[in-house]
């Protein structure tokens, strides 16, 4: 479904993402992992269109997106959870989701009474485990609830591909357990690519894992294979020499 080839991006002399080939299958729960500074967030920003690559291509269902804006990519079904700051601080959870539903319908104004929109809002809040919390103002939600709300906002656009950068960051164990259930329960037609540093969560949720290290793909495969890999262990511990890690 999503394919990138030779994707590269440097910052000065630093090759943050260095010739990455990646394929995400339709319906996958695909995790992107790697030590700090591996290039995961940069790769994500290249995939979503926040950042332009120096080289390489990104394609969704065979369509080349490399030169498309973030908004165009979103309209083609690629959605990512917004940063915290983009949730409007003064609004209720329900209204935040309602705006996302309306935005997807490409109408700017949000009429007070519009049953179809509010039914969909209830459905989405329910889907992310926020049933009954719609009337609560965003700042009064817990950290975990805000992340659940972000998923509801992302789902409002009916994405076929969801990109999540560290969805469990800052969550309590109970909150991250709920998040795993939420992501595991997403409809199978929604493909998920996520960056996560909590490896327990990764191995619980992912069906495919790609390990990034020094901007390059170290390994891609089943969670079992990745977990058993000595090279991956060395990359995390920082003990492997570059040539030992990448040349097999
Ligand atoms: N905007 C930027 N300007 C300069 N260097 C950056 C920028 N973004 C990321 N980097 C560098 O690129 C490398 C990869 O960063 P990042 O993609 O954030 O890694 P990860 O998400 O895997 O921790 C790091 O060395 C980081 O310091
Ligand atoms: Mg990162």
PDB file of C-alpha atoms and ligand atoms in Angstrom:
ATOM      1  CA  UNK A   1       0.000   0.000   0.000  1.00  0.00           C
ATOM      2  CA  UNK A   2       2.746   2.420   1.004  1.00  0.00           C
ATOM      3  CA  UNK A   3       6.099   2.139  -0.642  1.00  0.00           C
ATOM      4  CA  UNK A   4       9.140   4.340  -0.408  1.00  0.00           C
ATOM      5  CA  UNK A   5      12.292   3.811  -2.390  1.00  0.00           C
ATOM      6  CA  UNK A   6      15.722   5.341  -1.928  1.00  0.00           C
ATOM      7  CA  UNK A   7      14.296   7.936   0.407  1.00  0.00           C
ATOM      8  CA  UNK A   8      17.019  10.258   1.672  1.00  0.00           C
ATOM      9  CA  UNK A   9      17.279  13.456   3.628  1.00  0.00           C
ATOM     10  CA  UNK A  10      20.353  15.170   5.031  1.00  0.00           C
ATOM     11  CA  UNK A  11      20.737  17.981   7.526  1.00  0.00           C
ATOM     12  CA  UNK A  12      24.062  19.526   6.626  1.00  0.00           C
ATOM     13  CA  UNK A  13      26.558  16.688   6.599  1.00  0.00           C
ATOM     14  CA  UNK A  14      24.283  14.383   8.583  1.00  0.00           C
ATOM     15  CA  UNK A  15      22.400  11.768   6.573  1.00  0.00           C
ATOM     16  CA  UNK A  16      19.355  11.515   8.845  1.00  0.00           C
ATOM     17  CA  UNK A  17      17.552   9.226   6.376  1.00  0.00           C
ATOM     18  CA  UNK A  18      19.864   7.443   3.996  1.00  0.00           C
ATOM     19  CA  UNK A  19      18.368   5.491   1.089  1.00  0.00           C
ATOM     20  CA  UNK A  20      15.422   3.907   2.849  1.00  0.00           C
ATOM     21  CA  UNK A  21      13.276   1.339   1.042  1.00  0.00           C
ATOM     22  CA  UNK A  22      10.122   0.431   2.907  1.00  0.00           C
ATOM     23  CA  UNK A  23       6.943  -1.407   2.008  1.00  0.00           C
ATOM     24  CA  UNK A  24       3.862  -1.344   4.183  1.00  0.00           C
ATOM     25  CA  UNK A  25       1.271  -3.956   3.241  1.00  0.00           C
ATOM     26  CA  UNK A  26      -2.447  -3.141   3.230  1.00  0.00           C
ATOM     27  CA  UNK A  27      -3.968  -3.960   6.607  1.00  0.00           C
ATOM     28  CA  UNK A  28      -0.566  -4.164   8.315  1.00  0.00           C
ATOM     29  CA  UNK A  29       0.256  -3.109  11.858  1.00  0.00           C
ATOM     30  CA  UNK A  30       3.770  -2.068  10.956  1.00  0.00           C
ATOM     31  CA  UNK A  31       6.158  -0.739  13.582  1.00  0.00           C
ATOM     32  CA  UNK A  32       9.208   1.396  12.950  1.00  0.00           C
ATOM     33  CA  UNK A  33      11.777   1.121  15.707  1.00  0.00           C
ATOM     34  CA  UNK A  34      15.408   2.033  16.277  1.00  0.00           C
ATOM     35  CA  UNK A  35      17.700   3.739  18.762  1.00  0.00           C
ATOM     36  CA  UNK A  36      17.416   7.461  19.425  1.00  0.00           C
ATOM     37  CA  UNK A  37      18.508   9.510  16.440  1.00  0.00           C
ATOM     38  CA  UNK A  38      18.010   6.594  14.027  1.00  0.00           C
ATOM     39  CA  UNK A  39      15.942   8.813  11.725  1.00  0.00           C
ATOM     40  CA  UNK A  40      12.460   7.530  12.548  1.00  0.00           C
ATOM     41  CA  UNK A  41      10.786  10.918  12.949  1.00  0.00           C
ATOM     42  CA  UNK A  42      12.550  12.307   9.899  1.00  0.00           C
ATOM     43  CA  UNK A  43      11.371   9.332   7.833  1.00  0.00           C
ATOM     44  CA  UNK A  44       7.840   9.933   9.117  1.00  0.00           C
ATOM     45  CA  UNK A  45       7.980  13.561   8.128  1.00  0.00           C
ATOM     46  CA  UNK A  46       9.129  12.541   4.648  1.00  0.00           C
ATOM     47  CA  UNK A  47       6.244  10.079   4.369  1.00  0.00           C
ATOM     48  CA  UNK A  48       3.600  12.559   5.495  1.00  0.00           C
ATOM     49  CA  UNK A  49       4.972  15.372   3.357  1.00  0.00           C
ATOM     50  CA  UNK A  50       5.994  17.706   6.188  1.00  0.00           C
ATOM     51  CA  UNK A  51       9.546  17.473   4.878  1.00  0.00           C
ATOM     52  CA  UNK A  52      10.875  17.135   1.310  1.00  0.00           C
ATOM     53  CA  UNK A  53      13.359  14.378   0.506  1.00  0.00           C
ATOM     54  CA  UNK A  54      16.706  15.075  -1.172  1.00  0.00           C
ATOM     55  CA  UNK A  55      16.187  11.890  -3.159  1.00  0.00           C
ATOM     56  CA  UNK A  56      13.787   8.982  -3.456  1.00  0.00           C
ATOM     57  CA  UNK A  57      10.063   8.470  -3.871  1.00  0.00           C
ATOM     58  CA  UNK A  58       6.951   7.848  -1.796  1.00  0.00           C
ATOM     59  CA  UNK A  59       3.961   6.077  -3.325  1.00  0.00           C
ATOM     60  CA  UNK A  60       0.537   5.207  -1.964  1.00  0.00           C
ATOM     61  CA  UNK A  61      -1.320   2.443  -3.802  1.00  0.00           C
ATOM     62  CA  UNK A  62       1.003   2.908  -6.741  1.00  0.00           C
ATOM     63  CA  UNK A  63       0.472   6.639  -6.957  1.00  0.00           C
ATOM     64  CA  UNK A  64       3.577   8.813  -6.629  1.00  0.00           C
ATOM     65  CA  UNK A  65       3.077  11.280  -3.773  1.00  0.00           C
ATOM     66  CA  UNK A  66       6.615  12.580  -3.552  1.00  0.00           C
ATOM     67  CA  UNK A  67       5.716  16.053  -4.698  1.00  0.00           C
ATOM     68  CA  UNK A  68       2.294  16.306  -3.078  1.00  0.00           C
ATOM     69  CA  UNK A  69       1.569  18.485  -0.048  1.00  0.00           C
ATOM     70  CA  UNK A  70       0.615  17.087   3.315  1.00  0.00           C
ATOM     71  CA  UNK A  71      -3.009  18.145   2.720  1.00  0.00           C
ATOM     72  CA  UNK A  72      -3.186  16.365  -0.648  1.00  0.00           C
ATOM     73  CA  UNK A  73      -1.734  13.225   0.918  1.00  0.00           C
ATOM     74  CA  UNK A  74      -4.330  13.406   3.680  1.00  0.00           C
ATOM     75  CA  UNK A  75      -7.092  13.636   1.100  1.00  0.00           C
ATOM     76  CA  UNK A  76      -5.748  10.491  -0.540  1.00  0.00           C
ATOM     77  CA  UNK A  77      -6.227   8.644   2.738  1.00  0.00           C
ATOM     78  CA  UNK A  78      -2.958   9.200   4.575  1.00  0.00           C
ATOM     79  CA  UNK A  79      -3.564  10.550   8.027  1.00  0.00           C
ATOM     80  CA  UNK A  80      -1.311  11.196  10.975  1.00  0.00           C
ATOM     81  CA  UNK A  81      -2.145  12.053  14.524  1.00  0.00           C
ATOM     82  CA  UNK A  82      -1.784  15.766  15.122  1.00  0.00           C
ATOM     83  CA  UNK A  83       0.684  17.134  17.621  1.00  0.00           C
ATOM     84  CA  UNK A  84      -0.796  18.044  20.997  1.00  0.00           C
ATOM     85  CA  UNK A  85      -0.559  21.712  20.255  1.00  0.00           C
ATOM     86  CA  UNK A  86      -2.930  21.403  17.330  1.00  0.00           C
ATOM     87  CA  UNK A  87      -5.816  20.333  19.542  1.00  0.00           C
ATOM     88  CA  UNK A  88      -7.744  23.503  20.262  1.00  0.00           C
ATOM     89  CA  UNK A  89      -7.298  24.149  23.938  1.00  0.00           C
ATOM     90  CA  UNK A  90     -10.624  25.796  24.611  1.00  0.00           C
ATOM     91  CA  UNK A  91     -12.892  23.281  22.885  1.00  0.00           C
ATOM     92  CA  UNK A  92     -14.658  20.225  24.154  1.00  0.00           C
ATOM     93  CA  UNK A  93     -13.589  16.786  22.997  1.00  0.00           C
ATOM     94  CA  UNK A  94     -16.791  16.385  20.984  1.00  0.00           C
ATOM     95  CA  UNK A  95     -16.427  19.706  19.193  1.00  0.00           C
ATOM     96  CA  UNK A  96     -12.801  18.931  18.331  1.00  0.00           C
ATOM     97  CA  UNK A  97     -13.882  15.721  16.635  1.00  0.00           C
ATOM     98  CA  UNK A  98     -16.884  17.438  15.013  1.00  0.00           C
ATOM     99  CA  UNK A  99     -14.599  19.964  13.348  1.00  0.00           C
ATOM    100  CA  UNK A 100     -12.443  17.162  11.985  1.00  0.00           C
ATOM    101  CA  UNK A 101     -15.552  15.389  10.649  1.00  0.00           C
ATOM    102  CA  UNK A 102     -16.737  18.599   8.999  1.00  0.00           C
ATOM    103  CA  UNK A 103     -13.307  19.412   7.649  1.00  0.00           C
ATOM    104  CA  UNK A 104     -13.259  16.048   5.969  1.00  0.00           C
ATOM    105  CA  UNK A 105     -16.646  16.890   4.458  1.00  0.00           C
ATOM    106  CA  UNK A 106     -14.953  20.094   3.233  1.00  0.00           C
ATOM    107  CA  UNK A 107     -17.430  22.487   4.761  1.00  0.00           C
ATOM    108  CA  UNK A 108     -15.936  25.193   6.918  1.00  0.00           C
ATOM    109  CA  UNK A 109     -18.731  26.100   9.283  1.00  0.00           C
ATOM    110  CA  UNK A 110     -20.042  23.847  11.989  1.00  0.00           C
ATOM    111  CA  UNK A 111     -23.797  24.214  12.425  1.00  0.00           C
ATOM    112  CA  UNK A 112     -24.986  23.640  15.954  1.00  0.00           C
ATOM    113  CA  UNK A 113     -27.549  21.057  14.989  1.00  0.00           C
ATOM    114  CA  UNK A 114     -26.542  18.522  12.444  1.00  0.00           C
ATOM    115  CA  UNK A 115     -27.445  15.018  13.496  1.00  0.00           C
ATOM    116  CA  UNK A 116     -25.246  13.197  10.972  1.00  0.00           C
ATOM    117  CA  UNK A 117     -22.111  14.960  12.221  1.00  0.00           C
ATOM    118  CA  UNK A 118     -22.865  14.469  15.893  1.00  0.00           C
ATOM    119  CA  UNK A 119     -23.797  10.816  15.379  1.00  0.00           C
ATOM    120  CA  UNK A 120     -20.432  10.303  13.739  1.00  0.00           C
ATOM    121  CA  UNK A 121     -18.744  12.170  16.620  1.00  0.00           C
ATOM    122  CA  UNK A 122     -20.364   9.841  19.142  1.00  0.00           C
ATOM    123  CA  UNK A 123     -19.312   6.857  17.072  1.00  0.00           C
ATOM    124  CA  UNK A 124     -15.689   8.071  16.942  1.00  0.00           C
ATOM    125  CA  UNK A 125     -15.494   8.962  20.640  1.00  0.00           C
ATOM    126  CA  UNK A 126     -16.898   5.539  21.386  1.00  0.00           C
ATOM    127  CA  UNK A 127     -14.374   3.878  19.076  1.00  0.00           C
ATOM    128  CA  UNK A 128     -11.415   5.429  20.910  1.00  0.00           C
ATOM    129  CA  UNK A 129     -12.785   4.763  24.392  1.00  0.00           C
ATOM    130  CA  UNK A 130     -13.985   8.302  25.119  1.00  0.00           C
ATOM    131  CA  UNK A 131     -17.718   7.591  25.221  1.00  0.00           C
ATOM    132  CA  UNK A 132     -19.335   9.976  27.687  1.00  0.00           C
ATOM    133  CA  UNK A 133     -16.301  12.321  27.703  1.00  0.00           C
ATOM    134  CA  UNK A 134     -17.428  14.442  24.738  1.00  0.00           C
ATOM    135  CA  UNK A 135     -18.515  17.359  26.898  1.00  0.00           C
ATOM    136  CA  UNK A 136     -15.157  17.680  28.629  1.00  0.00           C
ATOM    137  CA  UNK A 137     -12.839  20.532  27.607  1.00  0.00           C
ATOM    138  CA  UNK A 138      -9.583  19.352  26.057  1.00  0.00           C
ATOM    139  CA  UNK A 139      -7.328  20.726  28.857  1.00  0.00           C
ATOM    140  CA  UNK A 140      -9.347  18.773  31.421  1.00  0.00           C
ATOM    141  CA  UNK A 141      -8.690  15.460  29.683  1.00  0.00           C
ATOM    142  CA  UNK A 142      -5.848  13.312  30.975  1.00  0.00           C
ATOM    143  CA  UNK A 143      -2.725  12.973  28.859  1.00  0.00           C
ATOM    144  CA  UNK A 144      -3.835   9.531  27.720  1.00  0.00           C
ATOM    145  CA  UNK A 145      -7.323  10.746  26.871  1.00  0.00           C
ATOM    146  CA  UNK A 146      -5.853  13.517  24.737  1.00  0.00           C
ATOM    147  CA  UNK A 147      -3.922  10.959  22.735  1.00  0.00           C
ATOM    148  CA  UNK A 148      -7.133   8.932  22.346  1.00  0.00           C
ATOM    149  CA  UNK A 149      -8.780  12.112  21.101  1.00  0.00           C
ATOM    150  CA  UNK A 150      -6.002  12.557  18.545  1.00  0.00           C
ATOM    151  CA  UNK A 151      -6.749   9.104  17.198  1.00  0.00           C
ATOM    152  CA  UNK A 152     -10.449  10.049  16.940  1.00  0.00           C
ATOM    153  CA  UNK A 153      -9.483  13.197  15.013  1.00  0.00           C
ATOM    154  CA  UNK A 154      -7.295  11.131  12.689  1.00  0.00           C
ATOM    155  CA  UNK A 155     -10.080   8.578  12.166  1.00  0.00           C
ATOM    156  CA  UNK A 156     -12.561  11.345  11.331  1.00  0.00           C
ATOM    157  CA  UNK A 157     -10.887  11.677   7.939  1.00  0.00           C
ATOM    158  CA  UNK A 158     -11.631   7.995   7.223  1.00  0.00           C
ATOM    159  CA  UNK A 159      -7.981   7.264   6.550  1.00  0.00           C
ATOM    160  CA  UNK A 160      -6.806   4.118   4.838  1.00  0.00           C
ATOM    161  CA  UNK A 161      -3.330   4.636   6.306  1.00  0.00           C
ATOM    162  CA  UNK A 162      -2.615   5.986   9.775  1.00  0.00           C
ATOM    163  CA  UNK A 163       0.821   7.193  10.763  1.00  0.00           C
ATOM    164  CA  UNK A 164       1.489   7.437  14.489  1.00  0.00           C
ATOM    165  CA  UNK A 165       4.748   8.809  15.879  1.00  0.00           C
ATOM    166  CA  UNK A 166       5.212   7.471  19.415  1.00  0.00           C
ATOM    167  CA  UNK A 167       1.505   7.263  20.261  1.00  0.00           C
ATOM    168  CA  UNK A 168       2.232   5.977  23.784  1.00  0.00           C
ATOM    169  CA  UNK A 169       4.798   8.651  24.685  1.00  0.00           C
ATOM    170  CA  UNK A 170       4.170   9.984  28.174  1.00  0.00           C
ATOM    171  CA  UNK A 171       1.361   7.552  28.905  1.00  0.00           C
ATOM    172  CA  UNK A 172       0.877   5.650  32.133  1.00  0.00           C
ATOM    173  CA  UNK A 173       0.979   1.833  31.848  1.00  0.00           C
ATOM    174  CA  UNK A 174      -2.824   1.718  32.137  1.00  0.00           C
ATOM    175  CA  UNK A 175      -3.218   4.357  29.430  1.00  0.00           C
ATOM    176  CA  UNK A 176      -0.813   2.640  27.078  1.00  0.00           C
ATOM    177  CA  UNK A 177      -2.623  -0.663  27.610  1.00  0.00           C
ATOM    178  CA  UNK A 178      -5.851   1.057  26.557  1.00  0.00           C
ATOM    179  CA  UNK A 179      -4.083   2.505  23.521  1.00  0.00           C
ATOM    180  CA  UNK A 180      -2.892  -0.950  22.464  1.00  0.00           C
ATOM    181  CA  UNK A 181      -6.455  -2.221  22.689  1.00  0.00           C
ATOM    182  CA  UNK A 182      -7.656   0.757  20.689  1.00  0.00           C
ATOM    183  CA  UNK A 183      -5.089   0.302  17.929  1.00  0.00           C
ATOM    184  CA  UNK A 184      -5.577  -3.465  17.883  1.00  0.00           C
ATOM    185  CA  UNK A 185      -9.313  -2.876  17.500  1.00  0.00           C
ATOM    186  CA  UNK A 186      -9.081  -0.507  14.526  1.00  0.00           C
ATOM    187  CA  UNK A 187     -10.920  -1.782  11.450  1.00  0.00           C
ATOM    188  CA  UNK A 188      -8.696  -4.120   9.421  1.00  0.00           C
ATOM    189  CA  UNK A 189      -9.044  -1.897   6.357  1.00  0.00           C
ATOM    190  CA  UNK A 190      -7.077   0.810   8.186  1.00  0.00           C
ATOM    191  CA  UNK A 191      -3.356   0.220   7.726  1.00  0.00           C
ATOM    192  CA  UNK A 192      -1.170   1.450  10.589  1.00  0.00           C
ATOM    193  CA  UNK A 193       2.485   2.496  10.537  1.00  0.00           C
ATOM    194  CA  UNK A 194       3.769   3.576  13.917  1.00  0.00           C
ATOM    195  CA  UNK A 195       6.997   4.648  15.562  1.00  0.00           C
ATOM    196  CA  UNK A 196       7.316   3.400  19.095  1.00  0.00           C
ATOM    197  CA  UNK A 197      10.147   3.086  21.551  1.00  0.00           C
ATOM    198  CA  UNK A 198       8.253   0.888  24.014  1.00  0.00           C
ATOM    199  CA  UNK A 199       9.286  -2.482  22.614  1.00  0.00           C
ATOM    200  CA  UNK A 200       6.768  -4.424  24.705  1.00  0.00           C
ATOM    201  CA  UNK A 201       4.030  -2.459  22.999  1.00  0.00           C
ATOM    202  CA  UNK A 202       5.660  -2.989  19.603  1.00  0.00           C
ATOM    203  CA  UNK A 203       5.884  -6.738  20.001  1.00  0.00           C
ATOM    204  CA  UNK A 204       2.318  -6.899  21.255  1.00  0.00           C
ATOM    205  CA  UNK A 205       0.788  -4.909  18.438  1.00  0.00           C
ATOM    206  CA  UNK A 206       2.937  -5.171  15.323  1.00  0.00           C
ATOM    207  CA  UNK A 207       2.777  -7.861  12.684  1.00  0.00           C
ATOM    208  CA  UNK A 208       5.808  -6.404  10.896  1.00  0.00           C
ATOM    209  CA  UNK A 209       8.756  -4.507  12.356  1.00  0.00           C
ATOM    210  CA  UNK A 210      11.319  -2.395  10.536  1.00  0.00           C
ATOM    211  CA  UNK A 211      14.466  -1.433  12.422  1.00  0.00           C
ATOM    212  CA  UNK A 212      16.104   1.823  11.458  1.00  0.00           C
ATOM    213  CA  UNK A 213      19.669   2.631  12.511  1.00  0.00           C
ATOM    214  CA  UNK A 214      21.905   5.518  11.417  1.00  0.00           C
ATOM    215  CA  UNK A 215      19.283   6.486   8.832  1.00  0.00           C
ATOM    216  CA  UNK A 216      19.224   3.067   7.176  1.00  0.00           C
ATOM    217  CA  UNK A 217      17.055  -0.031   7.367  1.00  0.00           C
ATOM    218  CA  UNK A 218      18.892  -2.555   9.510  1.00  0.00           C
ATOM    219  CA  UNK A 219      16.221  -5.198   9.290  1.00  0.00           C
ATOM    220  CA  UNK A 220      12.566  -5.723   8.380  1.00  0.00           C
ATOM    221  CA  UNK A 221      10.543  -8.751   9.346  1.00  0.00           C
ATOM    222  CA  UNK A 222       8.282 -10.452  11.833  1.00  0.00           C
ATOM    223  CA  UNK A 223       8.434  -9.355  15.483  1.00  0.00           C
ATOM    224  CA  UNK A 224       9.894 -12.773  16.350  1.00  0.00           C
ATOM    225  CA  UNK A 225      12.765 -12.438  13.894  1.00  0.00           C
ATOM    226  CA  UNK A 226      13.548  -8.899  14.959  1.00  0.00           C
ATOM    227  CA  UNK A 227      13.416  -9.778  18.621  1.00  0.00           C
ATOM    228  CA  UNK A 228      15.831 -12.668  18.067  1.00  0.00           C
ATOM    229  CA  UNK A 229      18.285 -10.641  15.978  1.00  0.00           C
ATOM    230  CA  UNK A 230      21.741 -10.162  17.432  1.00  0.00           C
ATOM    231  CA  UNK A 231      22.397  -7.246  15.045  1.00  0.00           C
ATOM    232  CA  UNK A 232      19.328  -5.415  16.327  1.00  0.00           C
ATOM    233  CA  UNK A 233      20.428  -5.986  19.905  1.00  0.00           C
ATOM    234  CA  UNK A 234      23.875  -4.593  19.091  1.00  0.00           C
ATOM    235  CA  UNK A 235      22.411  -1.558  17.349  1.00  0.00           C
ATOM    236  CA  UNK A 236      20.393  -0.772  20.464  1.00  0.00           C
ATOM    237  CA  UNK A 237      23.321  -1.307  22.778  1.00  0.00           C
ATOM    238  CA  UNK A 238      25.596   0.679  20.495  1.00  0.00           C
ATOM    239  CA  UNK A 239      28.210  -2.074  20.448  1.00  0.00           C
ATOM    240  CA  UNK A 240      27.961  -3.158  16.811  1.00  0.00           C
ATOM    241  CA  UNK A 241      30.365  -1.663  14.266  1.00  0.00           C
ATOM    242  CA  UNK A 242      28.658  -0.158  11.260  1.00  0.00           C
ATOM    243  CA  UNK A 243      29.984  -2.692   8.757  1.00  0.00           C
ATOM    244  CA  UNK A 244      29.054  -5.612  10.999  1.00  0.00           C
ATOM    245  CA  UNK A 245      25.519  -4.337  11.376  1.00  0.00           C
ATOM    246  CA  UNK A 246      24.703  -3.504   7.775  1.00  0.00           C
ATOM    247  CA  UNK A 247      26.609  -6.077   5.718  1.00  0.00           C
ATOM    248  CA  UNK A 248      25.098  -9.522   5.993  1.00  0.00           C
TER     249      UNK A 248
HETATM  250  N1  LIG B   1      15.491  19.660  11.541  1.00  0.00           N
HETATM  251  C1  LIG B   1      16.677  19.072  11.818  1.00  0.00           C
HETATM  252  N2  LIG B   1      17.835  19.758  11.699  1.00  0.00           N
HETATM  253  C2  LIG B   1      19.022  19.169  11.949  1.00  0.00           C
HETATM  254  N3  LIG B   1      19.165  17.900  12.340  1.00  0.00           N
HETATM  255  C3  LIG B   1      18.045  17.164  12.504  1.00  0.00           C
HETATM  256  C4  LIG B   1      16.744  17.707  12.246  1.00  0.00           C
HETATM  257  N4  LIG B   1      15.817  16.740  12.483  1.00  0.00           N
HETATM  258  C5  LIG B   1      16.512  15.652  12.868  1.00  0.00           C
HETATM  259  N5  LIG B   1      17.831  15.894  12.871  1.00  0.00           N
HETATM  260  C6  LIG B   1      18.879  14.927  13.207  1.00  0.00           C
HETATM  261  O1  LIG B   1      18.666  13.785  12.396  1.00  0.00           O
HETATM  262  C7  LIG B   1      18.913  12.580  13.132  1.00  0.00           C
HETATM  263  C8  LIG B   1      17.670  11.740  13.145  1.00  0.00           C
HETATM  264  O2  LIG B   1      16.695  12.381  13.960  1.00  0.00           O
HETATM  265  P1  LIG B   1      15.219  11.806  14.154  1.00  0.00           P
HETATM  266  O3  LIG B   1      14.645  11.521  12.819  1.00  0.00           O
HETATM  267  O4  LIG B   1      14.491  12.732  15.035  1.00  0.00           O
HETATM  268  O5  LIG B   1      15.538  10.430  14.911  1.00  0.00           O
HETATM  269  P2  LIG B   1      14.584   9.503  15.808  1.00  0.00           P
HETATM  270  O6  LIG B   1      13.190   9.954  15.629  1.00  0.00           O
HETATM  271  O7  LIG B   1      14.839   8.126  15.304  1.00  0.00           O
HETATM  272  O8  LIG B   1      15.089   9.653  17.211  1.00  0.00           O
HETATM  273  C9  LIG B   1      19.375  13.020  14.517  1.00  0.00           C
HETATM  274  O9  LIG B   1      20.778  13.019  14.551  1.00  0.00           O
HETATM  275  C10 LIG B   1      18.814  14.427  14.637  1.00  0.00           C
HETATM  276  O10 LIG B   1      19.604  15.197  15.494  1.00  0.00           O
HETATM  277 MG1  LIG B   2      11.655  10.593  16.954  1.00  0.00          MG
END
